[in-house]
Structures are given as structure tokens and as C-alpha cells.
């Protein structure tokens, strides 16, 4: 008697078409369960992920500290670059040695510190007081521009360096002055950074004395 469904051979025995369809359904069911199990694990892992921390809402005093921590190292880098620029100009006038190596290193340092300061001022880990938010954002924007410009100037030959006029210098000064005013800092940038530096040195001394006791 002929079987009701065509038979094939599977692993050495005869299997009917009905059994084949049953096997296919079982394989699909196992694959579905496997996929559902993987998805469930993924959802479970996502549900266990730690929530993003809330950004720190800076008080005016803390905001001033964070601002100075970001920009004062940039000002220090500029002081060194200005010295190297004066050296280059003097050497060019006298016709002496005009290697740009030290100046290039100084400008690279300006670029690096400007980029770091811009990242600090725009960090999502903190929020600025309302009055300081826009001025600080403006300073961060000028720092990004300064970084790009400093990288370019570092590669110039001495003839172009000594004649170079920094682009956007007036806007940079205005943005920084507005940020200092919004943060209730001294109007003079050097005075503000000197006070910040002195405060940091005093805190370091206090910590060292406390550790000795």
C-alpha cells in the first residue's frame, strides 16, 4: 500500500511528507524561541543599565571656578607664545637665527589648551547660571576658532609669522569680558587668573598641612 504522502530518506529511515512538515514547524518554533530569548535578554540588560547622571547645576561661585580652570591655562599658553613671537621678530630685524621651532611648539600648546577649554565649557556634565550661559558659550566658540587658527599659524614660515594679524582678536576680547562680568569676576583677565592661581595654591597648602597633622 502506498503511503498517503511522498516519502524521502532521512538519516537512514523513511520519512513521510507529513513528518517533514512537522519537523520544519518544530525547527521554525525552536528558531523563534531562540530569537525571543535573545531579545528578552537584550531588553533585560537595557533595563538594568544605569541611568545617565543629572548635569551639575553650577552656582555662580562654582561657575566662576570652572570657567577660570578652563581659560587660565590658555592665557598662560598665550603668554609663552607671545614671548616666542617677540623673539622671532627681534631675530628677524637683526638678521640672526630665526628658527620657528620654539614658536611652533608654543602655538601647538595654545591650540591644545584652547580645545581642552572649549570642551570643558561646553560639557554636558554641567549647566551654567542663566546669566552666564550665552557669554560662556560665546567664549567656547572663540576658543574653537583659536584652536584651528593656532594650528595653522604654527606651520607658517617666519616671514609670515612676524607679519601675522590674529583674526577675530576684538571679538575674542569682548566675549571674554562679557563672560567675566556675568560670572562676577574681575574685569582684568590677568587679575582674575592670578586670584584663581593664588586660591589654588592656598588650597594645596591647606591640604598638605592637613595631611601632616
PDB file of C-alpha atoms in Angstrom:
ATOM      1  CA  UNK A   1       0.000   0.000   0.000  1.00  0.00           C
ATOM      2  CA  UNK A   2       1.375   3.412  -0.966  1.00  0.00           C
ATOM      3  CA  UNK A   3       1.859   5.925   1.841  1.00  0.00           C
ATOM      4  CA  UNK A   4      -0.524   8.911   1.686  1.00  0.00           C
ATOM      5  CA  UNK A   5       2.450  11.341   1.295  1.00  0.00           C
ATOM      6  CA  UNK A   6       5.657  11.055  -0.711  1.00  0.00           C
ATOM      7  CA  UNK A   7       8.415   9.578   1.426  1.00  0.00           C
ATOM      8  CA  UNK A   8      12.089  10.582   1.490  1.00  0.00           C
ATOM      9  CA  UNK A   9      15.036   9.105   3.316  1.00  0.00           C
ATOM     10  CA  UNK A  10      16.343  10.978   6.361  1.00  0.00           C
ATOM     11  CA  UNK A  11      19.248   9.596   8.401  1.00  0.00           C
ATOM     12  CA  UNK A  12      18.713   6.112   7.181  1.00  0.00           C
ATOM     13  CA  UNK A  13      14.961   5.815   7.617  1.00  0.00           C
ATOM     14  CA  UNK A  14      11.913   6.614   5.551  1.00  0.00           C
ATOM     15  CA  UNK A  15      10.151   9.876   6.470  1.00  0.00           C
ATOM     16  CA  UNK A  16       6.772  10.863   5.085  1.00  0.00           C
ATOM     17  CA  UNK A  17       5.879  14.329   3.764  1.00  0.00           C
ATOM     18  CA  UNK A  18       3.656  14.863   6.818  1.00  0.00           C
ATOM     19  CA  UNK A  19       6.627  14.166   9.103  1.00  0.00           C
ATOM     20  CA  UNK A  20       8.791  16.527   7.047  1.00  0.00           C
ATOM     21  CA  UNK A  21       6.309  19.362   7.518  1.00  0.00           C
ATOM     22  CA  UNK A  22       6.102  18.593  11.233  1.00  0.00           C
ATOM     23  CA  UNK A  23       9.902  18.731  11.507  1.00  0.00           C
ATOM     24  CA  UNK A  24      10.037  22.026   9.632  1.00  0.00           C
ATOM     25  CA  UNK A  25       7.432  23.535  12.000  1.00  0.00           C
ATOM     26  CA  UNK A  26       9.425  22.355  15.005  1.00  0.00           C
ATOM     27  CA  UNK A  27      12.643  23.863  13.614  1.00  0.00           C
ATOM     28  CA  UNK A  28      10.907  27.191  12.996  1.00  0.00           C
ATOM     29  CA  UNK A  29       9.471  27.090  16.509  1.00  0.00           C
ATOM     30  CA  UNK A  30      12.928  26.487  18.010  1.00  0.00           C
ATOM     31  CA  UNK A  31      14.410  29.363  15.990  1.00  0.00           C
ATOM     32  CA  UNK A  32      11.591  31.645  17.115  1.00  0.00           C
ATOM     33  CA  UNK A  33      12.123  30.724  20.749  1.00  0.00           C
ATOM     34  CA  UNK A  34      15.840  31.311  20.379  1.00  0.00           C
ATOM     35  CA  UNK A  35      15.220  34.770  18.921  1.00  0.00           C
ATOM     36  CA  UNK A  36      12.716  35.621  21.608  1.00  0.00           C
ATOM     37  CA  UNK A  37      15.145  34.504  24.272  1.00  0.00           C
ATOM     38  CA  UNK A  38      17.907  36.716  22.850  1.00  0.00           C
ATOM     39  CA  UNK A  39      15.551  39.684  22.632  1.00  0.00           C
ATOM     40  CA  UNK A  40      14.404  39.138  26.192  1.00  0.00           C
ATOM     41  CA  UNK A  41      17.995  39.139  27.388  1.00  0.00           C
ATOM     42  CA  UNK A  42      18.705  42.349  25.477  1.00  0.00           C
ATOM     43  CA  UNK A  43      15.637  44.057  26.946  1.00  0.00           C
ATOM     44  CA  UNK A  44      16.563  42.834  30.402  1.00  0.00           C
ATOM     45  CA  UNK A  45      20.120  44.167  30.030  1.00  0.00           C
ATOM     46  CA  UNK A  46      18.840  47.508  28.772  1.00  0.00           C
ATOM     47  CA  UNK A  47      16.501  47.745  31.725  1.00  0.00           C
ATOM     48  CA  UNK A  48      19.416  47.164  34.108  1.00  0.00           C
ATOM     49  CA  UNK A  49      21.596  49.930  32.591  1.00  0.00           C
ATOM     50  CA  UNK A  50      22.452  52.721  34.987  1.00  0.00           C
ATOM     51  CA  UNK A  51      20.593  55.984  34.254  1.00  0.00           C
ATOM     52  CA  UNK A  52      22.557  58.944  32.946  1.00  0.00           C
ATOM     53  CA  UNK A  53      23.642  61.222  35.801  1.00  0.00           C
ATOM     54  CA  UNK A  54      21.963  64.582  36.037  1.00  0.00           C
ATOM     55  CA  UNK A  55      24.195  67.519  34.979  1.00  0.00           C
ATOM     56  CA  UNK A  56      25.637  69.601  37.784  1.00  0.00           C
ATOM     57  CA  UNK A  57      23.801  72.911  38.139  1.00  0.00           C
ATOM     58  CA  UNK A  58      26.625  75.342  38.796  1.00  0.00           C
ATOM     59  CA  UNK A  59      26.222  78.060  41.366  1.00  0.00           C
ATOM     60  CA  UNK A  60      27.694  81.424  40.430  1.00  0.00           C
ATOM     61  CA  UNK A  61      30.748  80.820  42.631  1.00  0.00           C
ATOM     62  CA  UNK A  62      31.341  77.329  41.278  1.00  0.00           C
ATOM     63  CA  UNK A  63      30.735  78.510  37.706  1.00  0.00           C
ATOM     64  CA  UNK A  64      33.441  81.160  38.107  1.00  0.00           C
ATOM     65  CA  UNK A  65      35.868  78.489  39.322  1.00  0.00           C
ATOM     66  CA  UNK A  66      35.089  76.137  36.428  1.00  0.00           C
ATOM     67  CA  UNK A  67      35.441  78.988  33.940  1.00  0.00           C
ATOM     68  CA  UNK A  68      38.849  80.044  35.269  1.00  0.00           C
ATOM     69  CA  UNK A  69      40.035  76.431  35.441  1.00  0.00           C
ATOM     70  CA  UNK A  70      39.319  76.228  31.725  1.00  0.00           C
ATOM     71  CA  UNK A  71      40.595  79.555  30.385  1.00  0.00           C
ATOM     72  CA  UNK A  72      43.533  80.482  32.636  1.00  0.00           C
ATOM     73  CA  UNK A  73      45.780  77.693  31.269  1.00  0.00           C
ATOM     74  CA  UNK A  74      45.013  79.060  27.804  1.00  0.00           C
ATOM     75  CA  UNK A  75      46.143  82.530  28.891  1.00  0.00           C
ATOM     76  CA  UNK A  76      49.362  81.034  30.266  1.00  0.00           C
ATOM     77  CA  UNK A  77      49.998  79.313  26.938  1.00  0.00           C
ATOM     78  CA  UNK A  78      49.443  82.625  25.144  1.00  0.00           C
ATOM     79  CA  UNK A  79      51.999  84.354  27.400  1.00  0.00           C
ATOM     80  CA  UNK A  80      54.640  81.832  26.303  1.00  0.00           C
ATOM     81  CA  UNK A  81      53.651  82.171  22.643  1.00  0.00           C
ATOM     82  CA  UNK A  82      53.895  85.984  22.855  1.00  0.00           C
ATOM     83  CA  UNK A  83      57.442  85.704  24.215  1.00  0.00           C
ATOM     84  CA  UNK A  84      58.438  83.420  21.343  1.00  0.00           C
ATOM     85  CA  UNK A  85      56.808  85.756  18.832  1.00  0.00           C
ATOM     86  CA  UNK A  86      58.763  88.726  20.199  1.00  0.00           C
ATOM     87  CA  UNK A  87      61.954  86.661  19.968  1.00  0.00           C
ATOM     88  CA  UNK A  88      61.255  85.817  16.344  1.00  0.00           C
ATOM     89  CA  UNK A  89      60.532  89.439  15.426  1.00  0.00           C
ATOM     90  CA  UNK A  90      63.705  90.647  17.110  1.00  0.00           C
ATOM     91  CA  UNK A  91      65.798  87.977  15.391  1.00  0.00           C
ATOM     92  CA  UNK A  92      64.246  88.809  12.024  1.00  0.00           C
ATOM     93  CA  UNK A  93      65.048  92.509  12.471  1.00  0.00           C
ATOM     94  CA  UNK A  94      68.661  91.723  13.350  1.00  0.00           C
ATOM     95  CA  UNK A  95      69.057  89.157  10.609  1.00  0.00           C
ATOM     96  CA  UNK A  96      70.006  86.448  13.121  1.00  0.00           C
ATOM     97  CA  UNK A  97      68.834  82.888  13.703  1.00  0.00           C
ATOM     98  CA  UNK A  98      65.092  82.641  13.008  1.00  0.00           C
ATOM     99  CA  UNK A  99      64.145  79.051  13.783  1.00  0.00           C
ATOM    100  CA  UNK A 100      60.413  78.788  14.309  1.00  0.00           C
ATOM    101  CA  UNK A 101      60.581  75.536  16.280  1.00  0.00           C
ATOM    102  CA  UNK A 102      60.006  77.043  19.743  1.00  0.00           C
ATOM    103  CA  UNK A 103      57.233  79.297  18.432  1.00  0.00           C
ATOM    104  CA  UNK A 104      55.547  76.364  16.685  1.00  0.00           C
ATOM    105  CA  UNK A 105      55.632  74.352  19.922  1.00  0.00           C
ATOM    106  CA  UNK A 106      54.146  77.295  21.816  1.00  0.00           C
ATOM    107  CA  UNK A 107      51.329  77.709  19.309  1.00  0.00           C
ATOM    108  CA  UNK A 108      50.614  73.986  19.355  1.00  0.00           C
ATOM    109  CA  UNK A 109      50.259  74.294  23.119  1.00  0.00           C
ATOM    110  CA  UNK A 110      47.844  77.199  22.612  1.00  0.00           C
ATOM    111  CA  UNK A 111      45.813  75.037  20.226  1.00  0.00           C
ATOM    112  CA  UNK A 112      45.710  72.076  22.607  1.00  0.00           C
ATOM    113  CA  UNK A 113      44.707  74.149  25.630  1.00  0.00           C
ATOM    114  CA  UNK A 114      42.115  76.097  23.651  1.00  0.00           C
ATOM    115  CA  UNK A 115      40.497  72.863  22.523  1.00  0.00           C
ATOM    116  CA  UNK A 116      40.505  71.459  26.061  1.00  0.00           C
ATOM    117  CA  UNK A 117      38.989  74.673  27.435  1.00  0.00           C
ATOM    118  CA  UNK A 118      36.241  74.703  24.803  1.00  0.00           C
ATOM    119  CA  UNK A 119      35.362  71.090  25.657  1.00  0.00           C
ATOM    120  CA  UNK A 120      35.207  71.918  29.363  1.00  0.00           C
ATOM    121  CA  UNK A 121      32.975  74.948  28.863  1.00  0.00           C
ATOM    122  CA  UNK A 122      30.531  73.029  26.666  1.00  0.00           C
ATOM    123  CA  UNK A 123      30.488  69.806  28.709  1.00  0.00           C
ATOM    124  CA  UNK A 124      27.061  68.208  29.116  1.00  0.00           C
ATOM    125  CA  UNK A 125      28.026  67.286  32.687  1.00  0.00           C
ATOM    126  CA  UNK A 126      27.138  70.770  33.939  1.00  0.00           C
ATOM    127  CA  UNK A 127      24.731  73.631  33.371  1.00  0.00           C
ATOM    128  CA  UNK A 128      25.696  77.288  33.713  1.00  0.00           C
ATOM    129  CA  UNK A 129      23.791  80.021  35.539  1.00  0.00           C
ATOM    130  CA  UNK A 130      21.288  81.678  33.214  1.00  0.00           C
ATOM    131  CA  UNK A 131      23.161  84.982  33.064  1.00  0.00           C
ATOM    132  CA  UNK A 132      26.424  83.270  32.128  1.00  0.00           C
ATOM    133  CA  UNK A 133      25.155  80.636  29.705  1.00  0.00           C
ATOM    134  CA  UNK A 134      25.352  82.656  26.485  1.00  0.00           C
ATOM    135  CA  UNK A 135      28.581  84.552  27.306  1.00  0.00           C
ATOM    136  CA  UNK A 136      30.347  81.294  28.201  1.00  0.00           C
ATOM    137  CA  UNK A 137      29.072  79.676  25.004  1.00  0.00           C
ATOM    138  CA  UNK A 138      30.480  82.623  23.034  1.00  0.00           C
ATOM    139  CA  UNK A 139      33.874  82.177  24.703  1.00  0.00           C
ATOM    140  CA  UNK A 140      33.835  78.461  23.886  1.00  0.00           C
ATOM    141  CA  UNK A 141      33.141  79.291  20.248  1.00  0.00           C
ATOM    142  CA  UNK A 142      36.096  81.695  20.084  1.00  0.00           C
ATOM    143  CA  UNK A 143      38.305  79.030  21.672  1.00  0.00           C
ATOM    144  CA  UNK A 144      37.421  76.559  18.945  1.00  0.00           C
ATOM    145  CA  UNK A 145      38.293  79.182  16.317  1.00  0.00           C
ATOM    146  CA  UNK A 146      41.539  79.978  18.141  1.00  0.00           C
ATOM    147  CA  UNK A 147      42.500  76.317  18.205  1.00  0.00           C
ATOM    148  CA  UNK A 148      42.081  75.992  14.461  1.00  0.00           C
ATOM    149  CA  UNK A 149      43.916  79.248  13.781  1.00  0.00           C
ATOM    150  CA  UNK A 150      46.788  78.394  16.142  1.00  0.00           C
ATOM    151  CA  UNK A 151      47.309  75.075  14.397  1.00  0.00           C
ATOM    152  CA  UNK A 152      47.634  76.904  11.076  1.00  0.00           C
ATOM    153  CA  UNK A 153      49.927  79.653  12.373  1.00  0.00           C
ATOM    154  CA  UNK A 154      52.272  77.087  13.933  1.00  0.00           C
ATOM    155  CA  UNK A 155      53.101  75.858  10.416  1.00  0.00           C
ATOM    156  CA  UNK A 156      53.870  79.267   8.853  1.00  0.00           C
ATOM    157  CA  UNK A 157      57.375  80.411   7.815  1.00  0.00           C
ATOM    158  CA  UNK A 158      58.982  83.171   9.861  1.00  0.00           C
ATOM    159  CA  UNK A 159      58.285  85.837   7.218  1.00  0.00           C
ATOM    160  CA  UNK A 160      54.541  85.296   7.564  1.00  0.00           C
ATOM    161  CA  UNK A 161      54.602  84.805  11.331  1.00  0.00           C
ATOM    162  CA  UNK A 162      56.130  88.188  12.124  1.00  0.00           C
ATOM    163  CA  UNK A 163      53.512  89.943   9.982  1.00  0.00           C
ATOM    164  CA  UNK A 164      50.523  87.856  11.002  1.00  0.00           C
ATOM    165  CA  UNK A 165      47.415  89.590  12.362  1.00  0.00           C
ATOM    166  CA  UNK A 166      45.240  87.381  14.537  1.00  0.00           C
ATOM    167  CA  UNK A 167      41.743  87.066  13.107  1.00  0.00           C
ATOM    168  CA  UNK A 168      38.854  87.942  15.394  1.00  0.00           C
ATOM    169  CA  UNK A 169      41.014  89.365  18.186  1.00  0.00           C
ATOM    170  CA  UNK A 170      38.494  92.076  19.082  1.00  0.00           C
ATOM    171  CA  UNK A 171      35.598  89.626  19.255  1.00  0.00           C
ATOM    172  CA  UNK A 172      37.593  87.297  21.498  1.00  0.00           C
ATOM    173  CA  UNK A 173      38.294  90.079  23.978  1.00  0.00           C
ATOM    174  CA  UNK A 174      34.677  91.192  24.022  1.00  0.00           C
ATOM    175  CA  UNK A 175      33.337  87.670  24.600  1.00  0.00           C
ATOM    176  CA  UNK A 176      35.777  87.052  27.445  1.00  0.00           C
ATOM    177  CA  UNK A 177      34.956  90.388  29.097  1.00  0.00           C
ATOM    178  CA  UNK A 178      31.220  89.639  28.981  1.00  0.00           C
ATOM    179  CA  UNK A 179      31.764  86.185  30.482  1.00  0.00           C
ATOM    180  CA  UNK A 180      33.832  87.602  33.351  1.00  0.00           C
ATOM    181  CA  UNK A 181      31.152  90.210  34.055  1.00  0.00           C
ATOM    182  CA  UNK A 182      28.395  87.570  34.045  1.00  0.00           C
ATOM    183  CA  UNK A 183      30.398  85.435  36.476  1.00  0.00           C
ATOM    184  CA  UNK A 184      31.177  88.369  38.779  1.00  0.00           C
ATOM    185  CA  UNK A 185      34.924  88.086  38.102  1.00  0.00           C
ATOM    186  CA  UNK A 186      37.477  90.911  37.936  1.00  0.00           C
ATOM    187  CA  UNK A 187      37.297  92.852  34.687  1.00  0.00           C
ATOM    188  CA  UNK A 188      41.020  92.318  34.111  1.00  0.00           C
ATOM    189  CA  UNK A 189      41.771  88.812  32.850  1.00  0.00           C
ATOM    190  CA  UNK A 190      45.237  88.659  34.403  1.00  0.00           C
ATOM    191  CA  UNK A 191      43.877  89.716  37.788  1.00  0.00           C
ATOM    192  CA  UNK A 192      41.137  87.086  37.602  1.00  0.00           C
ATOM    193  CA  UNK A 193      43.589  84.312  36.758  1.00  0.00           C
ATOM    194  CA  UNK A 194      46.082  85.465  39.385  1.00  0.00           C
ATOM    195  CA  UNK A 195      43.358  85.276  42.034  1.00  0.00           C
ATOM    196  CA  UNK A 196      42.388  81.810  40.796  1.00  0.00           C
ATOM    197  CA  UNK A 197      46.000  80.648  40.867  1.00  0.00           C
ATOM    198  CA  UNK A 198      46.558  82.027  44.366  1.00  0.00           C
ATOM    199  CA  UNK A 199      43.377  80.336  45.596  1.00  0.00           C
ATOM    200  CA  UNK A 200      44.522  77.008  44.145  1.00  0.00           C
ATOM    201  CA  UNK A 201      47.945  77.309  45.758  1.00  0.00           C
ATOM    202  CA  UNK A 202      46.325  78.124  49.108  1.00  0.00           C
ATOM    203  CA  UNK A 203      44.063  75.074  48.894  1.00  0.00           C
ATOM    204  CA  UNK A 204      47.048  72.868  48.049  1.00  0.00           C
ATOM    205  CA  UNK A 205      48.960  74.200  51.053  1.00  0.00           C
ATOM    206  CA  UNK A 206      45.988  73.640  53.365  1.00  0.00           C
ATOM    207  CA  UNK A 207      45.584  70.065  52.131  1.00  0.00           C
ATOM    208  CA  UNK A 208      49.288  69.341  52.648  1.00  0.00           C
ATOM    209  CA  UNK A 209      49.205  70.759  56.187  1.00  0.00           C
ATOM    210  CA  UNK A 210      46.091  68.733  56.962  1.00  0.00           C
ATOM    211  CA  UNK A 211      47.773  65.543  55.771  1.00  0.00           C
ATOM    212  CA  UNK A 212      50.747  66.165  58.089  1.00  0.00           C
ATOM    213  CA  UNK A 213      48.589  66.515  61.187  1.00  0.00           C
TER     214      UNK A 213
END
